mmCIF file with all atom_site columns, C-alpha atoms in Angstrom:
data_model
loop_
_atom_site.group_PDB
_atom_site.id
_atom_site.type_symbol
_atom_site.label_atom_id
_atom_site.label_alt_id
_atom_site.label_comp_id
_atom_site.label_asym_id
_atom_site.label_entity_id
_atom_site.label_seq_id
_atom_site.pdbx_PDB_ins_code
_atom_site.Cartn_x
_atom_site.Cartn_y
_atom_site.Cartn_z
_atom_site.occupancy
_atom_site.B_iso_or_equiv
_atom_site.pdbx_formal_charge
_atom_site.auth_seq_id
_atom_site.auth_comp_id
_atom_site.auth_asym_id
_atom_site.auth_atom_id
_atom_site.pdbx_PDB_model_num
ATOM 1   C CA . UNK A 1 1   ? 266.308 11.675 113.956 1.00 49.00 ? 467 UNK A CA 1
ATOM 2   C CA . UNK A 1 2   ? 269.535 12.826 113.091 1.00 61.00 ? 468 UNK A CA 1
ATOM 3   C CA . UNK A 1 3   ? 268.512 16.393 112.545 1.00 59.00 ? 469 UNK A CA 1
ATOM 4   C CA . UNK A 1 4   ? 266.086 16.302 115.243 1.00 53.00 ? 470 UNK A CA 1
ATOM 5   C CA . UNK A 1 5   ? 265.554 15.036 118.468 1.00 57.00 ? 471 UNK A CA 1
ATOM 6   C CA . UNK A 1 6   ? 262.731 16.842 120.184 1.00 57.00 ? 472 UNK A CA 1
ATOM 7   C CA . UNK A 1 7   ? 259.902 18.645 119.182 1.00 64.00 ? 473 UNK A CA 1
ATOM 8   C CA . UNK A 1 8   ? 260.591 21.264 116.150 1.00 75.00 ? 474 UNK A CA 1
ATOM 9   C CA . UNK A 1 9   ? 257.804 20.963 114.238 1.00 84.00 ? 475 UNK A CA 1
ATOM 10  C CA . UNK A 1 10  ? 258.094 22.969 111.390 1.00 88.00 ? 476 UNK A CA 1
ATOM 11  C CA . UNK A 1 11  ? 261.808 20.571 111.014 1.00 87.00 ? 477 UNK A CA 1
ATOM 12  C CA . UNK A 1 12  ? 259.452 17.478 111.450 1.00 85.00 ? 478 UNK A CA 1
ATOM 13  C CA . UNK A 1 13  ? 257.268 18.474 109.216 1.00 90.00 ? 479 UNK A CA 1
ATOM 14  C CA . UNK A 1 14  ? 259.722 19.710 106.731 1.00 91.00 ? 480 UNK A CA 1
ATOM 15  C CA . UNK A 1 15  ? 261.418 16.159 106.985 1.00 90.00 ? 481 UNK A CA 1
ATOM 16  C CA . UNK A 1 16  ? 258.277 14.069 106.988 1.00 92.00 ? 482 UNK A CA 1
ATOM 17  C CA . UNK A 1 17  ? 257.699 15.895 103.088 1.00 95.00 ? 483 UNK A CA 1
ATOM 18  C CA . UNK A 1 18  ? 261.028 15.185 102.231 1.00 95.00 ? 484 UNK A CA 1
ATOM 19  C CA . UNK A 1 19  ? 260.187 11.647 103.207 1.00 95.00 ? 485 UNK A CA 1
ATOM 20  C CA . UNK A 1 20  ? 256.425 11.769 101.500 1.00 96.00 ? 486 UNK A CA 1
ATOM 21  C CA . UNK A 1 21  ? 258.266 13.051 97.880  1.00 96.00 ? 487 UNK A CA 1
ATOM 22  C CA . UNK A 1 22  ? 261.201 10.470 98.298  1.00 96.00 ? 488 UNK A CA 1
ATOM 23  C CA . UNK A 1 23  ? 259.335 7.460  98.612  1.00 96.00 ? 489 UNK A CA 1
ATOM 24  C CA . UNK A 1 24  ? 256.187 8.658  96.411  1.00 96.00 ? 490 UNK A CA 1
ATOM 25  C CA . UNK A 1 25  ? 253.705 7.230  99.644  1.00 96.00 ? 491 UNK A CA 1
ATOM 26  C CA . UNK A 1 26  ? 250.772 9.621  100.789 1.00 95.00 ? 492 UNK A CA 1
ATOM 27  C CA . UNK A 1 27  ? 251.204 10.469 103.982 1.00 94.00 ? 493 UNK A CA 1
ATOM 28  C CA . UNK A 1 28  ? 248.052 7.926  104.853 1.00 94.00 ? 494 UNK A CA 1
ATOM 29  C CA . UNK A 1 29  ? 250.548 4.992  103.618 1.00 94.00 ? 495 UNK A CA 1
ATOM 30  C CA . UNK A 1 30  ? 253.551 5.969  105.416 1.00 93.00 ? 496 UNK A CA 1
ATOM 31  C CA . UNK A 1 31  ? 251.135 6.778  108.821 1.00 92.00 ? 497 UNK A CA 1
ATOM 32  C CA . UNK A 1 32  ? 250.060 2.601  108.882 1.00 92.00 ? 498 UNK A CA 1
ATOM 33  C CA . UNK A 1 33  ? 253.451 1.998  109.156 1.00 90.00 ? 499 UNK A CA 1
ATOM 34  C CA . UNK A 1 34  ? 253.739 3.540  112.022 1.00 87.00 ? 500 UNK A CA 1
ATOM 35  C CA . UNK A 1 35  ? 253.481 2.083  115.508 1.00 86.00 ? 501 UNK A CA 1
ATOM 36  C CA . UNK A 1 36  ? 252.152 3.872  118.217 1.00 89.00 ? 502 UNK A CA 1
ATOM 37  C CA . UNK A 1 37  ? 253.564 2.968  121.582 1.00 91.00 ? 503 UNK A CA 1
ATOM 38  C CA . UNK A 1 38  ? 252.621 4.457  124.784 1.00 96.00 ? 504 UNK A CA 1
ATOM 39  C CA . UNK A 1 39  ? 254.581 7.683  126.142 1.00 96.00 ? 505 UNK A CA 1
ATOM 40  C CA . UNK A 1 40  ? 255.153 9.406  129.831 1.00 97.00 ? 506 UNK A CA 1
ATOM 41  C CA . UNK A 1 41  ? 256.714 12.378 130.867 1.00 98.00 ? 507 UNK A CA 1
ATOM 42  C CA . UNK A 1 42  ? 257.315 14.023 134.155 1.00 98.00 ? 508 UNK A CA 1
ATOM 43  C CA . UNK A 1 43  ? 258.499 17.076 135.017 1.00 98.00 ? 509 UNK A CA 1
ATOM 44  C CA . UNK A 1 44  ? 260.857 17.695 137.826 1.00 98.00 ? 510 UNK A CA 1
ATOM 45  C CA . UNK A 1 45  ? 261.610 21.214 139.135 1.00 97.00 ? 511 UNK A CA 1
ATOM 46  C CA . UNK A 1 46  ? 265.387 21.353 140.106 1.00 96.00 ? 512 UNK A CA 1
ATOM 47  C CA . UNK A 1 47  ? 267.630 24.469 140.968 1.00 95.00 ? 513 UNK A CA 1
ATOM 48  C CA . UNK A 1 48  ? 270.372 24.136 138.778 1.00 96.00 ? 514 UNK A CA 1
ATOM 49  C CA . UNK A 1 49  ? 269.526 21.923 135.443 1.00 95.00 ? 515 UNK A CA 1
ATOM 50  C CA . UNK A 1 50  ? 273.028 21.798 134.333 1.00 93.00 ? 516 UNK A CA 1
ATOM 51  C CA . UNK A 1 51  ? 274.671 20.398 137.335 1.00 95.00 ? 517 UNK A CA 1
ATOM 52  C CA . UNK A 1 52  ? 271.295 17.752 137.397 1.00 97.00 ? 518 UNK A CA 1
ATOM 53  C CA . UNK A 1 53  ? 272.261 16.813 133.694 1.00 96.00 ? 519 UNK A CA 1
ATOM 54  C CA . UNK A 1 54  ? 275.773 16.810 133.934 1.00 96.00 ? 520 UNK A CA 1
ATOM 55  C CA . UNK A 1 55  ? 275.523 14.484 136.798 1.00 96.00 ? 521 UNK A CA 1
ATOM 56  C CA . UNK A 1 56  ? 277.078 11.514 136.470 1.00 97.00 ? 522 UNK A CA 1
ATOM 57  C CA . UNK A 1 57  ? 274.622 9.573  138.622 1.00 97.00 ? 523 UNK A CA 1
ATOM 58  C CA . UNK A 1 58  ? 272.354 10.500 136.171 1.00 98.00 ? 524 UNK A CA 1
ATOM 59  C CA . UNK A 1 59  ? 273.726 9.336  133.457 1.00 97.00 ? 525 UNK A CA 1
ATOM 60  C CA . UNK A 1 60  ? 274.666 6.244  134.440 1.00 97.00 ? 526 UNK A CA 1
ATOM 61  C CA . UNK A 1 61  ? 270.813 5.647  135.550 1.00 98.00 ? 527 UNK A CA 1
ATOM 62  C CA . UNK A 1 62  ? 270.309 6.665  132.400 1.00 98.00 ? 528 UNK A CA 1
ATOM 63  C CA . UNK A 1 63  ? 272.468 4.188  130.350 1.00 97.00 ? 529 UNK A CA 1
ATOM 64  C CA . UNK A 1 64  ? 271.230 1.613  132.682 1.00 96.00 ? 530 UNK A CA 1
ATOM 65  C CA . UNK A 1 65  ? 267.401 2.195  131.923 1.00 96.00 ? 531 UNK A CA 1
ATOM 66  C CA . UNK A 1 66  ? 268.549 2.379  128.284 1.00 95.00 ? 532 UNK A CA 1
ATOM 67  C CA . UNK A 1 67  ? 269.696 -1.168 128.252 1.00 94.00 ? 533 UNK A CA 1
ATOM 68  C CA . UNK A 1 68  ? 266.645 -2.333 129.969 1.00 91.00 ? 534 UNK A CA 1
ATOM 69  C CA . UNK A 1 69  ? 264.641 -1.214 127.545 1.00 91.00 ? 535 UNK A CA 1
ATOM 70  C CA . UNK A 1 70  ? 266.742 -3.045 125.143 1.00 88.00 ? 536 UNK A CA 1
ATOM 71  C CA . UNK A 1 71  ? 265.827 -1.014 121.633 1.00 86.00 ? 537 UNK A CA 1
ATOM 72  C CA . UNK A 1 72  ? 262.279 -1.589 121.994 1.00 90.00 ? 538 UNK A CA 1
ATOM 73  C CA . UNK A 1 73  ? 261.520 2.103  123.476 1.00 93.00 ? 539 UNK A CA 1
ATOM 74  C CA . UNK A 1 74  ? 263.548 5.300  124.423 1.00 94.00 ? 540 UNK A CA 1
ATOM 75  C CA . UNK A 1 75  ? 264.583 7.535  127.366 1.00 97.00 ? 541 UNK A CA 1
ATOM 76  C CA . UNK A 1 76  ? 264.820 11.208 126.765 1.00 97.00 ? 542 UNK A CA 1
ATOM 77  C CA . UNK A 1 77  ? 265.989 13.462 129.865 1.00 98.00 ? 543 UNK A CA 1
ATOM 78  C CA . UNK A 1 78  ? 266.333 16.954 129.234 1.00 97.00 ? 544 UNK A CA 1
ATOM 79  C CA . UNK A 1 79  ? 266.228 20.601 130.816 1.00 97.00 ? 545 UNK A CA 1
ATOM 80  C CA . UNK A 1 80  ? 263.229 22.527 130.347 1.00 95.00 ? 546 UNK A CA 1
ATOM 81  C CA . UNK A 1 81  ? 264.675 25.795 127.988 1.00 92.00 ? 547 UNK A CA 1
ATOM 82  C CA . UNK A 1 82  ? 261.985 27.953 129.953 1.00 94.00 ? 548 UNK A CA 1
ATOM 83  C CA . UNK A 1 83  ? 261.440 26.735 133.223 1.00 95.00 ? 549 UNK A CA 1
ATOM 84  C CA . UNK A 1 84  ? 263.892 25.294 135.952 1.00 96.00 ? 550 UNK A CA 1
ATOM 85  C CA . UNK A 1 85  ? 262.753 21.916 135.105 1.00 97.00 ? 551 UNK A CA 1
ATOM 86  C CA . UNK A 1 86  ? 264.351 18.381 133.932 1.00 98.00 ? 552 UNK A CA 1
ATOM 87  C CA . UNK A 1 87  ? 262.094 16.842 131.921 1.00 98.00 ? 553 UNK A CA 1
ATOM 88  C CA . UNK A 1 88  ? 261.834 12.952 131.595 1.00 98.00 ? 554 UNK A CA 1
ATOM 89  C CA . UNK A 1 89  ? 260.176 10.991 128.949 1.00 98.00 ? 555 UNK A CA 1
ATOM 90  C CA . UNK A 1 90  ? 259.740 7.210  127.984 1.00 97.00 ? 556 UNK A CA 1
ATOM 91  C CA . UNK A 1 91  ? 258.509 5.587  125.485 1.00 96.00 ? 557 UNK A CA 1
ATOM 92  C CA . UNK A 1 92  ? 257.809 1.808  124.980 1.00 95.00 ? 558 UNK A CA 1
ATOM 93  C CA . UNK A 1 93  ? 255.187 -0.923 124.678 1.00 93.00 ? 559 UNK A CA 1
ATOM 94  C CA . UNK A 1 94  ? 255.054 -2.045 128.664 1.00 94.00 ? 560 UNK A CA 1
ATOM 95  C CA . UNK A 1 95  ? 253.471 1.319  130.606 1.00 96.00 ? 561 UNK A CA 1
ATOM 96  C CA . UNK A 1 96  ? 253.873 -0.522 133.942 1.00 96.00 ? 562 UNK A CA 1
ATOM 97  C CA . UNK A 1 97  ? 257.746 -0.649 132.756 1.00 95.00 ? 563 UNK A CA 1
ATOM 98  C CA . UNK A 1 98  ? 257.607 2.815  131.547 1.00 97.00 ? 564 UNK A CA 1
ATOM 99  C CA . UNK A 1 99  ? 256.256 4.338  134.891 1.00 97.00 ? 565 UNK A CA 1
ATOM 100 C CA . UNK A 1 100 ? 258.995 2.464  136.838 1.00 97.00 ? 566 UNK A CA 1
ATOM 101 C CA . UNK A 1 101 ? 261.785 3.585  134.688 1.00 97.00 ? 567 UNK A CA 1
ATOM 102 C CA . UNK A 1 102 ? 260.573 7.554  134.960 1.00 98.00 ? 568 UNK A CA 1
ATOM 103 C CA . UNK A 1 103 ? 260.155 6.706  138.592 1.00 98.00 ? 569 UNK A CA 1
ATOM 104 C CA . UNK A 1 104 ? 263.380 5.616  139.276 1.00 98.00 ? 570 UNK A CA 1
ATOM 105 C CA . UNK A 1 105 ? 264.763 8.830  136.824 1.00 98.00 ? 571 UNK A CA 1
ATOM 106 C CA . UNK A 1 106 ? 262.779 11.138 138.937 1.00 98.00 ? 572 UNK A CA 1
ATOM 107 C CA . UNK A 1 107 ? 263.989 9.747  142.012 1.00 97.00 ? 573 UNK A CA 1
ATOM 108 C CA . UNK A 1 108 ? 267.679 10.317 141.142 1.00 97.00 ? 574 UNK A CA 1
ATOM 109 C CA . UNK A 1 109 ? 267.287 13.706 140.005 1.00 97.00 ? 575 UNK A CA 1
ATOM 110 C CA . UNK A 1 110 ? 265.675 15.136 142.964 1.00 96.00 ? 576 UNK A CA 1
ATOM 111 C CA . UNK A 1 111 ? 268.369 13.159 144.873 1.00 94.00 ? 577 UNK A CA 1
ATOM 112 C CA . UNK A 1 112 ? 270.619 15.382 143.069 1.00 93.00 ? 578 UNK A CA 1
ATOM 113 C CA . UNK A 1 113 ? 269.070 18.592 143.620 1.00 63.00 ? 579 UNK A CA 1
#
């Protein structure tokens, strides 16, 4: 994740061969290894996404949420590049956490806008 935080695919995929020739595994192998954990996103239409992300209500929420989860999921909030949107995903094993978390996100942001 170093090189790539959201969704490039061709730099996914381009990494995930790097990662298939390095370790010699098919790409069956390295895909058990894998755990699949349950993801939600909202979208929140705001006027100004910079002053939403630069907020720093919002990032504090964010941090905050971020230790709750505790390393066993992640928080990604980020403006839309096409539409006047914040977007906010999270990821984890608990979905009734996970919808409480993006509620509480989506609640601050439209607070801000």
């Amino acid at each position: 994740m170093d090189h790539n935080t959201t969704g490039d695919g061709i730099i996914t995929a381009l990494q995930l061969l790097a990662v298939m020739k390095e370790s010699g595994q098919s790409l069956e192998k390295l895909a058990g290894q894998m755990e699949c954990l349950p993801q939600l996103l909202e979208n929140v239409r705001v006027a100004d996404k910079n002053m939403v992300m630069n907020s720093p209500s919002l990032v504090r929420a964010i941090e905050k949420e971020e230790k709750k989860l505790g390393g066993s999921g992640r928080i990604l909030v980020r403006p839309s590049g096409t539409e006047p949107l914040v977007r906010v995903m999270a990821e984890g094993r608990n979905i009734d956490e996970l919808k409480e978390i993006v509620g509480r996100l989506t609640n601050i942001i439209q607070e801000i806008k």
